[in-house]
Short mmCIF file of C-alpha atoms in Angstrom, two decimals:
data_model
loop_
_atom_site.label_atom_id
_atom_site.label_comp_id
_atom_site.label_asym_id
_atom_site.label_seq_id
_atom_site.Cartn_x
_atom_site.Cartn_y
_atom_site.Cartn_z
CA ARG A 396 -8.16 10.45 44.40
CA GLY A 397 -5.60 9.36 46.96
CA PRO A 398 -4.21 10.89 50.16
CA PRO A 399 -2.95 14.49 50.21
CA HIS A 400 0.62 13.29 50.59
CA ARG A 401 2.22 10.29 48.89
CA PRO A 402 5.47 8.63 49.95
CA ALA A 403 8.36 8.35 47.54
CA GLU A 404 7.75 5.90 44.76
CA GLN A 405 9.16 2.43 45.30
CA PRO A 406 9.54 -0.08 42.48
CA VAL A 407 7.69 -3.35 42.50
CA PRO A 408 9.95 -6.22 43.68
CA GLY A 409 11.68 -7.76 40.72
CA THR A 410 11.53 -4.58 38.62
CA THR A 411 13.55 -1.38 38.33
CA SER A 412 12.50 2.23 38.25
CA PRO A 413 12.41 3.77 34.76
CA PRO A 414 15.24 6.09 33.77
CA SER A 415 14.77 9.83 34.03
CA ARG A 416 13.22 11.74 31.18
CA ALA A 417 16.52 13.22 30.08
CA ALA A 418 18.20 9.79 30.09
CA ARG A 419 15.64 8.08 27.88
CA PRO A 420 16.47 7.88 24.18
CA GLY A 421 14.38 9.80 21.72
CA ASN A 422 12.73 12.24 24.14
CA HIS A 423 12.88 15.71 22.70
CA LEU A 424 10.80 18.80 22.12
CA SER A 425 11.99 20.68 19.10
CA PRO A 426 10.68 23.35 16.71
CA SER A 427 9.70 22.30 13.19
CA GLY A 428 9.45 25.65 11.48
CA PRO A 429 8.44 29.23 12.09
CA GLY A 430 5.33 29.46 14.21
CA LYS A 431 4.99 25.70 14.48
CA ARG A 432 6.35 23.33 17.10
CA THR A 433 6.44 19.56 17.18
CA ALA A 434 6.78 17.45 20.30
CA SER A 435 7.88 13.92 19.54
CA LEU A 436 8.64 10.80 21.54
CA SER A 437 10.58 7.94 20.03
CA TYR A 438 11.52 4.52 21.39
CA PRO A 439 13.80 2.65 18.97
CA GLY A 440 13.09 -0.69 20.65
CA THR A 441 16.69 -1.88 20.45
CA SER A 442 17.69 0.39 23.33
CA GLY A 443 15.90 2.13 26.14
CA TRP A 444 12.65 1.21 27.80
CA ARG A 445 9.81 -0.58 26.10
CA ILE A 446 6.60 1.42 26.07
CA SER A 447 4.65 -1.59 27.35
CA GLU A 448 6.76 -1.48 30.53
CA LEU A 449 6.09 2.20 31.19
CA ILE A 450 2.48 2.53 30.29
CA THR A 451 0.54 2.23 33.57
CA ARG A 452 1.04 3.09 37.22
CA GLY A 453 -0.21 1.14 40.20
CA PRO A 454 -2.39 2.57 42.96
CA ARG A 455 0.71 3.73 44.91
CA GLY A 456 2.66 5.01 41.93
CA ASN A 457 4.56 1.78 41.18
CA TRP A 458 5.37 0.77 37.64
CA PHE A 459 4.05 -2.50 36.31
CA ASN A 460 3.55 -4.21 32.95
CA MET A 461 0.11 -4.18 31.33
CA GLU A 462 0.13 -7.96 30.90
CA HIS A 463 -0.28 -8.29 34.69
CA VAL A 464 -3.42 -6.12 34.77
CA THR A 465 -6.53 -8.16 35.55
CA SER A 466 -9.88 -7.68 33.85
CA ALA A 467 -11.25 -6.06 37.00
CA ALA A 468 -8.36 -3.58 37.03
CA ARG A 469 -8.93 -2.73 33.37
CA ALA A 470 -12.59 -2.07 34.12
CA GLU A 471 -11.62 0.25 36.96
CA ILE A 472 -9.17 2.12 34.71
CA LYS A 473 -11.88 2.70 32.10
CA GLN A 474 -14.37 3.80 34.75
CA ARG A 475 -12.18 6.13 36.77
CA GLY A 476 -9.79 7.40 34.13
CA VAL A 477 -6.02 7.11 33.88
CA CYS A 478 -3.88 8.36 36.82
CA PHE A 479 -0.66 10.07 35.74
CA ALA A 480 2.53 10.87 37.58
CA ASN A 481 2.57 14.43 38.90
CA THR A 482 4.72 16.55 41.16
CA ASP A 483 1.67 18.07 42.85
CA ALA A 484 0.27 16.72 46.10
CA THR A 485 -2.94 15.62 44.38
CA PRO A 486 -2.50 13.29 41.40
CA ALA A 487 -3.85 14.55 38.08
CA VAL A 488 -6.59 12.50 36.49
CA VAL A 489 -7.44 12.69 32.81
CA LYS A 490 -10.52 10.84 31.68
CA THR A 491 -10.36 8.38 28.82
CA GLY A 492 -11.31 9.17 25.24
CA LYS A 493 -14.86 7.98 25.95
CA ARG A 494 -15.70 11.34 27.47
CA GLN A 495 -13.76 13.34 24.89
CA THR A 496 -14.91 11.81 21.59
CA PRO A 497 -18.23 10.42 20.33
CA PHE A 498 -17.10 6.80 20.07
CA ARG A 499 -20.58 5.44 20.72
CA GLN A 500 -21.92 6.84 17.44
CA SER A 501 -20.35 3.97 15.51
CA SER A 502 -19.89 0.24 15.99
CA ALA A 503 -18.86 -0.85 19.49
CA ILE A 504 -17.51 -4.18 18.17
CA ARG A 505 -15.76 -4.88 14.85
CA LYS A 506 -14.76 -8.22 13.40
CA ILE A 507 -11.11 -8.78 12.51
CA PRO A 508 -10.78 -9.41 8.75
CA ARG A 509 -9.65 -12.89 7.78
CA THR A 510 -9.51 -12.35 4.02
CA ASP A 511 -6.42 -13.21 2.00
CA LEU A 512 -6.17 -11.54 -1.39
CA PRO A 513 -5.49 -13.89 -4.33
CA VAL A 514 -1.85 -14.59 -5.05
CA GLU A 515 -2.40 -14.16 -8.81
CA ASN A 516 -3.44 -10.57 -8.18
CA ALA A 517 -0.17 -9.61 -6.50
CA GLU A 518 1.11 -7.49 -9.40
CA GLN A 519 -2.04 -5.38 -9.55
CA ILE A 520 -2.11 -4.96 -5.78
CA ALA A 521 1.55 -3.92 -5.77
CA ALA A 522 0.70 -1.06 -8.16
CA LEU A 523 -1.57 0.41 -5.46
CA LEU A 524 1.19 0.62 -2.85
CA GLN A 525 3.42 3.59 -1.98
CA LYS A 526 1.09 6.11 -3.63
CA GLN A 527 -0.71 9.02 -2.00
CA TRP A 528 -4.41 8.38 -2.58
CA ARG A 529 -7.24 10.83 -1.98
CA LEU A 530 -10.45 9.16 -0.75
CA TYR A 531 -13.98 9.88 -2.00
CA HIS A 532 -17.46 8.49 -1.33
CA LEU A 533 -19.63 7.17 -4.17
CA THR A 534 -23.31 6.34 -4.14
CA PRO A 535 -24.36 3.27 -6.19
CA LEU A 536 -23.72 3.49 -9.93
CA TYR A 537 -26.77 3.24 -12.20
CA ARG A 538 -26.54 0.89 -15.21
CA PHE A 539 -22.82 0.29 -14.85
CA SER A 540 -21.69 -2.79 -16.77
CA TYR A 541 -18.35 -4.58 -16.71
CA THR A 542 -18.86 -5.57 -20.35
CA MET A 543 -18.80 -1.92 -21.47
CA LEU A 544 -15.47 -0.81 -20.03
CA LYS A 545 -14.05 -0.11 -23.49
CA LYS A 546 -17.04 2.13 -24.26
CA TYR A 547 -16.53 3.99 -20.98
CA SER A 548 -12.85 4.49 -21.84
CA ASN A 549 -13.74 6.13 -25.16
CA GLU A 550 -16.44 8.32 -23.65
CA LEU A 551 -14.21 9.56 -20.83
CA SER A 552 -11.41 10.27 -23.33
CA VAL A 553 -13.80 12.39 -25.41
CA PHE A 554 -15.04 14.20 -22.30
CA ILE A 555 -11.49 15.07 -21.22
CA ALA A 556 -10.61 16.25 -24.74
CA THR A 557 -13.68 18.50 -24.70
CA GLU A 558 -12.65 19.96 -21.35
CA GLN A 559 -9.15 20.60 -22.70
CA LYS A 560 -10.59 22.56 -25.62
CA ARG A 561 -12.47 24.69 -23.12
CA GLY A 562 -9.12 25.62 -21.57
CA VAL A 563 -8.92 23.15 -18.67
CA ALA A 564 -5.29 22.06 -18.33
CA ILE A 565 -4.46 18.45 -17.53
CA GLU A 566 -0.95 19.19 -16.30
CA VAL A 567 1.56 21.96 -16.83
CA GLY A 568 3.53 21.33 -20.02
CA ILE A 569 1.10 18.74 -21.40
CA GLU A 570 -0.86 19.83 -24.44
CA LEU A 571 -1.37 16.63 -26.46
CA ALA A 572 -4.44 14.40 -26.39
CA SER A 573 -5.17 12.30 -23.31
CA LYS A 574 -6.54 8.77 -23.22
CA ALA A 575 -8.63 7.08 -20.54
CA LYS A 576 -8.65 3.36 -19.84
CA PHE A 577 -11.06 1.35 -17.68
CA SER A 578 -10.05 -2.13 -16.52
CA MET A 579 -11.06 -4.66 -13.91
CA LEU A 580 -9.02 -4.97 -10.72
CA ALA A 581 -9.77 -8.67 -10.35
CA GLY A 582 -9.73 -10.33 -6.94
CA LEU A 583 -9.90 -7.17 -4.83
CA ARG A 584 -12.97 -8.27 -2.87
CA ALA A 585 -13.68 -10.23 0.30
CA THR A 586 -16.85 -12.17 -0.61
CA GLU A 587 -18.68 -13.26 -3.73
CA ASN A 588 -21.29 -10.59 -3.08
CA ASP A 589 -18.76 -7.78 -3.48
CA PRO A 590 -18.57 -6.26 -6.98
CA GLU A 591 -15.23 -6.48 -8.73
CA ALA A 592 -13.01 -3.44 -8.34
CA VAL A 593 -12.48 -1.14 -11.33
CA SER A 594 -9.29 0.70 -12.24
CA ILE A 595 -9.21 3.98 -14.20
CA GLN A 596 -6.05 5.34 -15.77
CA ILE A 597 -5.48 8.58 -17.67
CA THR A 598 -2.45 8.69 -19.94
CA THR A 599 -1.20 11.45 -22.19
CA LYS A 600 1.45 11.75 -24.85
CA THR A 601 4.38 14.02 -24.17
CA SER A 602 7.18 15.19 -26.44
CA VAL A 603 10.61 14.18 -25.16
CA HIS A 604 13.59 14.96 -27.40
CA GLN A 605 11.38 15.03 -30.52
CA ALA A 606 9.91 11.68 -29.55
CA VAL A 607 6.40 10.98 -28.28
CA ALA A 608 6.07 9.04 -25.04
CA GLU A 609 3.07 8.01 -22.96
CA LYS A 610 2.82 9.21 -19.39
CA VAL A 611 0.33 8.26 -16.68
CA VAL A 612 -0.97 11.57 -15.32
CA TRP A 613 -3.85 10.24 -13.21
CA SER A 614 -4.88 6.91 -11.77
CA GLY A 615 -7.81 5.81 -9.65
CA TRP A 616 -9.84 2.80 -8.60
CA MET A 617 -13.25 2.01 -7.19
CA CYS A 618 -13.88 -0.93 -4.91
CA CYS A 619 -16.17 -2.58 -2.37
CA VAL A 620 -14.47 -4.99 0.05
CA ASP A 621 -16.67 -6.87 2.52
CA GLY A 622 -19.64 -4.60 1.90
CA ASP A 623 -22.88 -4.60 3.86
CA LEU A 624 -24.67 -7.73 2.60
CA GLY A 625 -28.13 -6.45 3.49
CA PHE A 626 -27.54 -3.20 1.61
CA LEU A 627 -26.08 -4.96 -1.45
CA GLU A 628 -28.99 -7.40 -1.66
CA SER A 629 -31.53 -4.60 -1.32
CA LEU A 630 -30.18 -2.71 -4.33
CA PRO A 631 -32.14 -2.97 -7.60
CA VAL A 632 -30.39 -4.97 -10.29
CA GLU A 633 -29.68 -1.78 -12.26
CA PHE A 634 -27.27 -0.56 -9.55
CA ILE A 635 -23.73 -1.59 -8.63
CA CYS A 636 -22.23 -0.35 -5.38
CA LEU A 637 -18.55 0.65 -5.43
CA PRO A 638 -18.56 3.09 -2.51
CA LEU A 639 -14.84 3.91 -2.44
CA LEU A 640 -12.98 6.00 -5.01
CA PHE A 641 -9.20 6.37 -4.69
CA ALA A 642 -7.61 9.13 -6.76
CA ASN A 643 -3.96 9.93 -7.42
CA GLY A 644 -3.06 12.85 -9.66
CA PRO A 645 -3.90 16.50 -10.39
CA GLU A 646 -7.11 17.79 -8.80
CA THR A 647 -8.30 19.11 -12.17
CA VAL A 648 -8.31 15.57 -13.58
CA THR A 649 -10.01 14.24 -10.45
CA THR A 650 -12.74 16.85 -10.92
CA MET A 651 -13.22 15.90 -14.58
CA VAL A 652 -13.38 12.17 -13.85
CA GLY A 653 -15.79 12.81 -10.99
CA GLU A 654 -18.08 14.97 -13.13
CA TRP A 655 -18.15 12.33 -15.86
CA LEU A 656 -18.96 9.55 -13.38
CA GLN A 657 -21.78 11.57 -11.84
CA LYS A 658 -23.34 12.44 -15.20
CA THR A 659 -22.93 8.97 -16.70
CA PHE A 660 -24.03 6.83 -13.75
CA ASP A 661 -26.30 9.24 -11.88
CA CYS A 662 -24.26 9.04 -8.70
CA TYR A 663 -23.00 11.49 -6.09
CA ILE A 664 -19.36 11.85 -5.15
CA SER A 665 -17.97 13.69 -2.14
CA ALA A 666 -14.72 13.99 -0.24
CA PHE A 667 -14.04 11.33 2.39
CA PRO A 668 -12.53 12.90 5.52
CA ILE A 669 -11.52 10.52 8.31
CA SER A 670 -12.62 11.49 11.80
CA SER A 671 -10.38 11.37 14.86
CA GLU A 672 -12.53 8.52 16.17
CA ASN A 673 -11.95 6.39 13.08
CA LEU A 674 -8.23 7.17 13.12
CA THR A 675 -8.17 5.81 16.67
CA TRP A 676 -9.76 2.58 15.46
CA MET A 677 -7.11 2.35 12.72
CA ALA A 678 -4.28 2.78 15.21
CA ALA A 679 -5.61 -0.04 17.37
CA MET A 680 -6.54 -2.42 14.54
CA TRP A 681 -3.20 -2.04 12.78
CA ALA A 682 -1.00 -2.05 15.89
CA ASN A 683 -0.19 -5.77 15.67
CA CYS A 684 0.16 -5.92 11.88
CA PHE A 685 3.66 -5.47 10.49
CA SER A 686 5.84 -7.09 7.90
CA ASP A 687 8.58 -9.48 8.94
CA SER A 688 11.01 -7.73 6.57
CA VAL A 689 10.08 -4.07 7.16
CA HIS A 690 9.63 -2.75 10.70
CA ARG A 691 8.04 0.63 10.08
CA VAL A 692 7.69 2.83 13.14
CA MET A 693 4.15 3.54 14.29
CA GLU A 694 3.52 7.29 14.24
CA LEU A 695 0.58 9.26 15.62
CA GLU A 696 0.00 12.99 15.18
CA TRP A 697 -2.29 15.26 17.16
CA SER A 698 -3.33 18.81 16.39
CA VAL A 699 -4.00 21.53 18.96
CA PRO A 700 -6.76 23.68 17.39
CA PRO A 701 -6.30 26.90 19.45
CA VAL A 702 -2.61 27.18 18.51
CA GLN A 703 -0.50 26.13 15.56
CA LEU A 704 0.99 23.08 17.21
CA THR A 705 1.46 19.52 16.01
CA ILE A 706 2.38 16.77 18.46
CA SER A 707 3.80 13.50 17.19
CA LEU A 708 4.45 10.19 18.93
CA SER A 709 6.69 7.50 17.41
CA ILE A 710 6.57 3.94 18.73
CA HIS A 711 8.56 0.89 17.71
CA PRO A 712 6.15 -1.60 16.06
CA GLU A 713 7.06 -4.39 18.49
CA ASP A 714 6.29 -2.10 21.42
CA ALA A 715 2.93 -1.13 19.95
CA LYS A 716 2.13 -4.79 19.34
CA ALA A 717 3.13 -5.73 22.90
CA LEU A 718 0.83 -3.05 24.32
CA TRP A 719 -2.08 -4.08 22.11
CA ASP A 720 -1.62 -7.77 22.87
CA SER A 721 -1.75 -7.00 26.61
CA ILE A 722 -5.14 -5.32 26.10
CA HIS A 723 -6.75 -7.30 23.29
CA GLU A 724 -8.50 -10.55 24.29
CA ASP A 725 -10.73 -11.95 21.52
CA GLU A 726 -8.90 -13.02 18.35
CA ASP A 727 -11.98 -12.60 16.18
CA GLU A 728 -13.18 -9.12 17.18
CA ILE A 729 -12.11 -5.75 18.58
CA THR A 730 -14.21 -3.80 21.06
CA ILE A 731 -14.47 -0.07 21.60
CA ASP A 732 -13.36 -0.54 25.21
CA GLU A 733 -10.08 -2.04 24.01
CA VAL A 734 -9.57 0.81 21.56
CA GLU A 735 -10.24 3.40 24.25
CA LEU A 736 -7.88 1.72 26.72
CA PHE A 737 -5.15 1.45 24.08
CA MET A 738 -5.31 5.17 23.32
CA SER A 739 -5.66 6.11 27.00
CA CYS A 740 -2.45 4.24 27.77
CA LEU A 741 -0.61 6.19 25.08
CA HIS A 742 -2.05 9.42 26.51
CA SER A 743 -0.81 8.41 29.95
CA HIS A 744 2.65 7.60 28.65
CA PHE A 745 2.96 10.92 26.82
CA TYR A 746 1.70 12.95 29.77
CA ARG A 747 4.26 11.34 32.05
CA HIS A 748 7.09 12.51 29.81
CA PHE A 749 5.91 15.88 28.50
CA GLY A 750 3.04 16.96 30.76
CA VAL A 751 0.73 17.29 27.73
CA ARG A 752 -2.84 15.97 27.94
CA LEU A 753 -3.46 14.50 24.50
CA ALA A 754 -7.11 13.87 25.37
CA ALA A 755 -7.64 17.61 24.87
CA THR A 756 -6.17 17.51 21.34
CA GLN A 757 -7.37 16.01 18.06
CA LEU A 758 -5.80 12.96 16.41
CA VAL A 759 -5.14 13.87 12.77
CA LYS A 760 -2.79 11.18 11.42
CA VAL A 761 -1.98 7.50 11.95
CA SER A 762 0.93 5.76 10.25
CA THR A 763 1.81 2.08 10.71
CA ALA A 764 3.47 -0.68 8.72
CA VAL A 765 0.08 -1.32 7.10
CA ALA A 766 -0.91 2.15 5.91
CA SER A 767 -0.84 5.86 6.62
CA ALA A 768 -4.12 7.77 6.99
CA HIS A 769 -4.75 11.50 7.47
CA CYS A 770 -7.91 13.22 8.65
CA ASP A 771 -8.27 15.11 5.35
CA GLY A 772 -8.83 11.84 3.48
CA LYS A 773 -5.30 11.01 2.35
CA LEU A 774 -4.23 7.37 2.42
CA LYS A 775 -1.04 5.54 1.53
CA LEU A 776 -0.81 1.74 1.51
CA PHE A 777 2.50 0.16 2.50
CA ASN A 778 1.91 -3.57 2.83
CA SER A 779 -0.09 -5.76 0.46
CA LYS A 780 -0.14 -8.57 3.05
CA HIS A 781 -2.46 -6.60 5.33
CA ILE A 782 -4.40 -4.58 2.77
CA ASP A 783 -7.47 -6.58 3.82
CA HIS A 784 -7.25 -4.84 7.21
CA VAL A 785 -7.66 -1.44 5.52
CA LEU A 786 -10.24 -1.74 2.76
CA PRO A 787 -13.04 -3.49 4.73
CA PHE A 788 -12.94 -0.79 7.39
CA LEU A 789 -13.02 2.02 4.81
CA THR A 790 -15.87 0.23 3.01
CA GLU A 791 -17.82 0.09 6.27
CA LEU A 792 -17.38 3.84 6.77
CA ALA A 793 -18.44 4.50 3.19
CA PHE A 794 -21.60 2.40 3.59
CA HIS A 795 -22.42 4.31 6.76
CA GLN A 796 -22.09 7.56 4.80
CA ILE A 797 -24.36 6.28 2.02
CA GLN A 798 -27.09 4.99 4.33
CA TYR A 799 -27.26 7.86 6.81
CA GLN A 800 -26.26 10.81 4.62
CA PRO A 801 -27.73 10.05 1.20
CA ARG A 802 -27.63 13.67 0.00
CA LEU A 803 -23.92 13.84 -0.68
CA CYS A 804 -22.64 16.93 -2.43
CA ASN A 805 -22.61 16.67 -6.22
CA SER A 806 -19.20 18.21 -6.66
CA LEU A 807 -15.67 17.36 -5.61
CA ASP A 808 -14.70 19.97 -3.06
#
């Protein structure tokens, strides 16, 4: 753990020491409401220090860029933990996420998607962007047929009308009849073995200045992108697997649609929370994906369970990409070791500035130029170009839920 006394830090030849905490742009710790504090760190990228230049310390406290770290050094970092700057005589050591979270319960290696969605489907894909979706799991649908979508539309419309007569409100101020519509979301699949995605839309007529207008009060879609081939081939022909349900609209309508799907296709639907482990994978996989026209800042949020505290970290997308590129080696796959090292470096950087050990907190939100995901199952898509980096990963998690937890709850909690 080093000698009891360390000499003053000296920069590596050819480099300069980083500016003090107070001099760096974007460093602040400010309250965000009564009883709740938010610590945030922001690097605009156009000014100040790049995060990739501040992320790791050498054995004698010198600063150096991650691109100069050898494979042997990376292995030692993962084995011994990340050494942070500290004013104490003995340097503080915080172990990597491997000891804090159950990463080994899921895949240790994941392939990088290489699927390009069809150009002719751009308009339909664009309709899925910039909306707050709530995720749900679905077990395989029994006797679902793409040739009977019109029949399903009529049946769901009747079911909703029946629920309205029982006193279930669709939306405040809406009292007229509602109409459901099923349609195919063509092209939203990675392989020929994936079933075509299905879109569901609930519209209702509203009175505006003595005129009747249609309004979309709820929308949703079911899909399977790059699904488990072995699982799909093992299904009986009577079943179709669309394990992901995205819902946008009032919870009462989501409940009605879910109940109808469960009764009609003998399936189970449950909420789809996203674990801190899977959010970490998302942060790493999406770090080097951003649009050439929109440079959305990468944001991470952690929650401190014992107290009402939310900690946020904002990183310029080019800085996040530079850090990931210095860690990532294989262009075709991502390993758990790379994901752990990526997050450990961010933990090290944050501790150096604020003295907060993020390894003791829980990651609850990840937002990049690709998408924004929250631990409670909320998802917002930003970029259609990289939507194939989002849906295959969510499909994999949904298949894992189906195979290892078949008794999903039969209600939408």
